[in-house]
Coordinates of C-alpha atoms in Angstrom, one line a residue:
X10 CA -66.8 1.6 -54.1
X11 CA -65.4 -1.7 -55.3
X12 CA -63.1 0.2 -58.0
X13 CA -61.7 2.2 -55.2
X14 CA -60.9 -0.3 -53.0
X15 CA -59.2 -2.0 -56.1
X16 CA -57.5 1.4 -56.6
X17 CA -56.0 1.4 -52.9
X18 CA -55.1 -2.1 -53.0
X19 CA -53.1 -1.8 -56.4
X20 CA -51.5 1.7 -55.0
X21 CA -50.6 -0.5 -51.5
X22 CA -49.1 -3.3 -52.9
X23 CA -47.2 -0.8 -55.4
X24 CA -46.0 1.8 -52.3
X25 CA -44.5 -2.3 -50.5
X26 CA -42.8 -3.0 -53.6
X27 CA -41.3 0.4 -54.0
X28 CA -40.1 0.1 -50.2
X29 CA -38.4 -3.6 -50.9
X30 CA -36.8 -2.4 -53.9
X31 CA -36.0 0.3 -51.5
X32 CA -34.5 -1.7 -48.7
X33 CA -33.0 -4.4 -51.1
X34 CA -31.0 -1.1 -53.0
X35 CA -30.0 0.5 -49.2
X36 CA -28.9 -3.2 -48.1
X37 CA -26.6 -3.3 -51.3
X38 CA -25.3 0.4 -50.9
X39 CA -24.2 -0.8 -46.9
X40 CA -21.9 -3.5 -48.4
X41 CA -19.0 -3.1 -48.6
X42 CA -17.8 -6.3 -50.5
X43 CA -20.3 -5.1 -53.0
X44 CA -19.0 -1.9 -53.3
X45 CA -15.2 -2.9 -53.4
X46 CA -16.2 -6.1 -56.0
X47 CA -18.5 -3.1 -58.0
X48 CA -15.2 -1.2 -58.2
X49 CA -13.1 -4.3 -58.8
X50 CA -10.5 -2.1 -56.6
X51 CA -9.9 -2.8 -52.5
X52 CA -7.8 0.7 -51.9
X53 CA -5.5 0.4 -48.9
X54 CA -4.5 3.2 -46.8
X55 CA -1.0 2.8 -45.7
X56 CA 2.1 4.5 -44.3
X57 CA 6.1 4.1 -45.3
X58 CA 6.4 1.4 -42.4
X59 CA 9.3 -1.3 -43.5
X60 CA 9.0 -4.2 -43.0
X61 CA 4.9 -3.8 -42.9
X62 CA 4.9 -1.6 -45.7
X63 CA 7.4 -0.1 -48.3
X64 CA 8.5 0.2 -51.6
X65 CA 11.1 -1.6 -53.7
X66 CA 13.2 -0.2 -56.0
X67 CA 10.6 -0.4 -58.8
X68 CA 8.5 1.6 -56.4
X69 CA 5.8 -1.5 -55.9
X70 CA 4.5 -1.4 -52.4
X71 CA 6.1 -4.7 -50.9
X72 CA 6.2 -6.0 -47.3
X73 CA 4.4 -8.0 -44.9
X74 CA 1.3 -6.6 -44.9
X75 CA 1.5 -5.6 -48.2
X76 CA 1.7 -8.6 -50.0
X77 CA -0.9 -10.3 -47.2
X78 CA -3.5 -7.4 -48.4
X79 CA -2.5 -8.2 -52.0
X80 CA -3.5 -11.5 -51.4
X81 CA -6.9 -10.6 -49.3
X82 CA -7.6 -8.3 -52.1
X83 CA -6.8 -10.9 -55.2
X84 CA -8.9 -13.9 -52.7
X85 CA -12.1 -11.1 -53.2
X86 CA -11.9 -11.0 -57.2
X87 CA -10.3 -7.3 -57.0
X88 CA -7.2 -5.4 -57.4
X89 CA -4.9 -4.3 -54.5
X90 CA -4.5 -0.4 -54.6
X91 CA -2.3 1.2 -52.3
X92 CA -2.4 4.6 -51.1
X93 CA -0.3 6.6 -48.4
X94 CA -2.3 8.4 -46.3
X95 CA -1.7 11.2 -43.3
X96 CA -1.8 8.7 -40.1
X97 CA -3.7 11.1 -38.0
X98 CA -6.6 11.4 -40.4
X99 CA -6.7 7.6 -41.2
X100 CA -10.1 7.1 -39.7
X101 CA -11.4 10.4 -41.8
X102 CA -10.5 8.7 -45.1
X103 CA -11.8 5.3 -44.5
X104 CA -15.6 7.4 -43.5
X105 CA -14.7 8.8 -46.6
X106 CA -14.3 6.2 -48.9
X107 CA -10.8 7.8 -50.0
X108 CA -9.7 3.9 -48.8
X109 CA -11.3 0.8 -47.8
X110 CA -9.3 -0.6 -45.3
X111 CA -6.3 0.6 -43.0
X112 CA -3.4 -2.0 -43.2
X113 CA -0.8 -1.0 -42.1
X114 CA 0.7 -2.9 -38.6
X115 CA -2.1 -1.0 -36.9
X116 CA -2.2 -0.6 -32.8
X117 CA -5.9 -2.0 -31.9
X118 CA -6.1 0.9 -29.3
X119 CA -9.6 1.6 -27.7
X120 CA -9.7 4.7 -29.9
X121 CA -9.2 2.7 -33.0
X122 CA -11.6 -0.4 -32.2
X123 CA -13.9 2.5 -31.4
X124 CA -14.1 4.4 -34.7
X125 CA -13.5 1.5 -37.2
X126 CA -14.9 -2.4 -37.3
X127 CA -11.5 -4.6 -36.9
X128 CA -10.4 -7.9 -37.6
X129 CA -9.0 -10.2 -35.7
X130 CA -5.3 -9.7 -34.5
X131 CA -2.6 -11.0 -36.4
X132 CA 0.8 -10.1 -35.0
X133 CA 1.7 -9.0 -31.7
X134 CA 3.9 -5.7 -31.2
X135 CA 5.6 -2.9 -28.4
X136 CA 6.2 0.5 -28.9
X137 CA 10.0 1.8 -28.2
X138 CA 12.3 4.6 -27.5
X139 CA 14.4 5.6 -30.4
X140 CA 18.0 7.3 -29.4
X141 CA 21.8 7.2 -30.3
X142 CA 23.7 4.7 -29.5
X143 CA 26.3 7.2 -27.7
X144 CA 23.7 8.0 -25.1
X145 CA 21.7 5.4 -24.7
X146 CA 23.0 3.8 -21.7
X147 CA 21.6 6.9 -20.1
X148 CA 17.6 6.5 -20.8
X149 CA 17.6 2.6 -19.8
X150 CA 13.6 3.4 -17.7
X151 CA 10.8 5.2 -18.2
X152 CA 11.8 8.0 -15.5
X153 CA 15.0 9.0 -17.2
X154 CA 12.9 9.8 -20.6
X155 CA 11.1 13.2 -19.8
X156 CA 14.2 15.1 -20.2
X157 CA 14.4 14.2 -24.0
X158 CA 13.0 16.3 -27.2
X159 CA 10.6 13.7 -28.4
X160 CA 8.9 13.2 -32.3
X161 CA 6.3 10.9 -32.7
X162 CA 4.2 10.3 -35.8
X163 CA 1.1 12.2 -35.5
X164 CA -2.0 10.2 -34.5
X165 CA 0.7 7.0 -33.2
X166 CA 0.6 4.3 -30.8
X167 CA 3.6 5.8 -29.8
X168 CA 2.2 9.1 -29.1
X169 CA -0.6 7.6 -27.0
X170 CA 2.1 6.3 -25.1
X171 CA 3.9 9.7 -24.6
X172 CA 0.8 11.6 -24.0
X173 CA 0.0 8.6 -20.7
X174 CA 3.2 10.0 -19.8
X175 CA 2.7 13.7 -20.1
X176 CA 6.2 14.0 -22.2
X177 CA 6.1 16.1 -24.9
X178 CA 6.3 15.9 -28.3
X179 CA 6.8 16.9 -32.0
X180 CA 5.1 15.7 -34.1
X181 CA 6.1 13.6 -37.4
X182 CA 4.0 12.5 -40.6
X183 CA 5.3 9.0 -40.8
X184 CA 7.0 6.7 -38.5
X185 CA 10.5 6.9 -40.6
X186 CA 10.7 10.9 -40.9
X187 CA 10.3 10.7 -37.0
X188 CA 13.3 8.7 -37.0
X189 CA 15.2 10.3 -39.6
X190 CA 14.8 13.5 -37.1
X191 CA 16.8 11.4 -34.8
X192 CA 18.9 10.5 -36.6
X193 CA 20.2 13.8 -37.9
X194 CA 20.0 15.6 -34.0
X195 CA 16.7 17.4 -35.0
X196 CA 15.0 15.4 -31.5
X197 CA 16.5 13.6 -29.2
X198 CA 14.1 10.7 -29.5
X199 CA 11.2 9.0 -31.1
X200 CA 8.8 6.2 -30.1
X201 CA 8.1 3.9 -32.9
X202 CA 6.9 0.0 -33.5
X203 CA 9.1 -2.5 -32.5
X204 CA 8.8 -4.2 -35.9
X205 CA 9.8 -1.1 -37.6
X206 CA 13.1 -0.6 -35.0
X207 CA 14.3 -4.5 -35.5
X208 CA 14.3 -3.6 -39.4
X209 CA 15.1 0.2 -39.5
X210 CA 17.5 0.7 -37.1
X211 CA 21.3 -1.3 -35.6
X212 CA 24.5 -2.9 -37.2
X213 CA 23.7 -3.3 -41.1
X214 CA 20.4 -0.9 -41.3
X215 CA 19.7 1.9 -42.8
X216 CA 20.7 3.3 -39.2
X217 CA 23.2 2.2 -37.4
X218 CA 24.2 4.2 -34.5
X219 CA 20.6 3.9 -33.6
X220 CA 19.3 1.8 -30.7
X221 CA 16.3 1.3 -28.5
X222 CA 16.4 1.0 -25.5
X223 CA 13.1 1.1 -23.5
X224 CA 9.6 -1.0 -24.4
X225 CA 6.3 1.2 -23.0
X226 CA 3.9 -1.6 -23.9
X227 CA 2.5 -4.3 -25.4
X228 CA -0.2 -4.3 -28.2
X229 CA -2.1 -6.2 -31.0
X230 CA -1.8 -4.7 -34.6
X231 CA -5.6 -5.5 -36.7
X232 CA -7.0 -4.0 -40.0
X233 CA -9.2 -1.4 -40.0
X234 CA -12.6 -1.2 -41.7
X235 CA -15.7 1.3 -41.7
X236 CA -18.2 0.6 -38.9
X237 CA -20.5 -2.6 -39.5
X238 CA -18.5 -3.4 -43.0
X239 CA -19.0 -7.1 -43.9
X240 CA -15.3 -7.1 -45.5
X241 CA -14.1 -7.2 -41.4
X242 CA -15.9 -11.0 -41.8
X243 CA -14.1 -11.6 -44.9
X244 CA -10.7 -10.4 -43.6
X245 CA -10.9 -12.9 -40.4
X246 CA -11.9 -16.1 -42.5
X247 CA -9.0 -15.3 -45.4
X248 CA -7.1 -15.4 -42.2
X249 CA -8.4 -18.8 -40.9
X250 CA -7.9 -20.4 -44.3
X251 CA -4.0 -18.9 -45.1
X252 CA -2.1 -19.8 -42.2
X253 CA 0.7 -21.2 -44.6
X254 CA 0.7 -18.0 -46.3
X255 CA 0.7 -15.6 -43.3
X256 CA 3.9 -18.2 -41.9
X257 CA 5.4 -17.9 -45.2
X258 CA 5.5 -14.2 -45.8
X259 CA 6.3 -13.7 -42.0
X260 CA 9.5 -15.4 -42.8
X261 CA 10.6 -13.8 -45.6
X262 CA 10.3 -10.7 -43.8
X263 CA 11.8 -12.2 -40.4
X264 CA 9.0 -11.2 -38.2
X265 CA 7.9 -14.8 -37.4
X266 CA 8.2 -14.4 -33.6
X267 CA 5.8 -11.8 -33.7
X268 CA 2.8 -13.5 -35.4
X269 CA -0.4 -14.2 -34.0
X270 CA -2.6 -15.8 -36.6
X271 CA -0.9 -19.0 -37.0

């Protein structure tokens, strides 16, 4: 009887150990700073979005949010990876683990904050209507606009803001084919980030006989993680600690007036 209950109480302390080792191996799988340190690579999911994100002419991924996740990423021990991925599928690939993050002057909409942990917000942002300077004295308000043939980037804060409307829409894969659309006569209009528009668009852009004319709203842009990651944590302090840096960069890329972490 003795050597039995010796038996049991060897095979119950073996069966808590196994389930520690259990929990402890489960607790490290759910991290996501482990994982991204394990891999010594933070992948990025990003669009063509000057002056957030775009390339140079050596083909290195440069711009605000670029070199601010380059940062995040070397602050962690890691390399910055950056990948272009299909906007409209962005919260797919981060469940996937085809990225880690999404940084890419992203709109904390309600759909967004719902399928992704977020950071804090860091620079503040409208979306506009896109059109030719020839006609644009003619879509000055929101009720002049439904007449127009619309392209939005699929999965947008500018299509959001369209579909509140009920005004149709084409669909675009990034943000600057939607305006290169325009700009050729393809559509009419698009609806894309103010940032984006004070960069892309005017006198001495890449196009100028484009204007905008009217703002549909205000928003927040944030970074995007899986559900319960611990990198969101990360993210927010690296914030807290660079002001200087987050000034700095927002200068060189003239988009200081629209910065929120200061």
């Amino acid at each position: 009887m003795k050597k039995n209950c010796k038996r049991l109480a060897m095979l119950t302390a073996l069966i808590l150990l196994l389930s520690l080792f259990s929990a402890c191996s489960k607790e490290d799988k759910g991290s996501d700073l482990a994982y991204v340190k394990e891999k010594g690579v933070l992948v990025i999911g990003i669009t063509d979005f000057a002056p957030m994100d775009y390339q140079d002419a050596s083909g290195n991924w440069i711009g605000f949010d670029a070199d601010l996740a380059a940062a995040f990423a070397k602050s962690l021990g890691v390399k910055a990876e950056f990948v272009e991925i299909n906007w409209g599928t962005k919260e797919l690939e981060l469940e996937n683990k085809g990225i880690d993050c999404v940084w890419n002057g992203m709109t904390l909409t309600d759909g967004v904050k719902n399928a992704m942990s977020t950071s804090n917000p860091y620079c503040k942002n409208s979306q506009v209507v896109v059109l030719k300077q020839a006609v644009a004295a003619e879509y000055q308000s929101v009720d002049t606009l439904s007449s127009l043939r619309f392209i939005v980037e699929d999965g947008s804060a500018g299509a959001e803001e369209l579909d509140a409307l009920g005004i149709s829409y084409l669909a675009a894969e990034t943000q600057a084919d939607a305006l290169l659309e325009v700009a050729s006569g393809s559509a009419d209009a698009c609806v894309i980030d103010l940032l984006m528009a004070g960069a892309m668009i005017g006198e001495g852009t890449s196009y100028p006989d484009l204007v905008y004319t009217v703002s549909l709203n205000y928003e927040e842009y944030g970074v995007g993680f899986r559900k319960g990651s611990d990198l969101t944590d990360q993210l927010n302090a690296f914030f807290a600690k660079n002001s200087a840096l987050i000034a700095e960069l927002a200068q060189t890329y003239g988009i200081q007036e629209n910065i929120l972490a200061k």
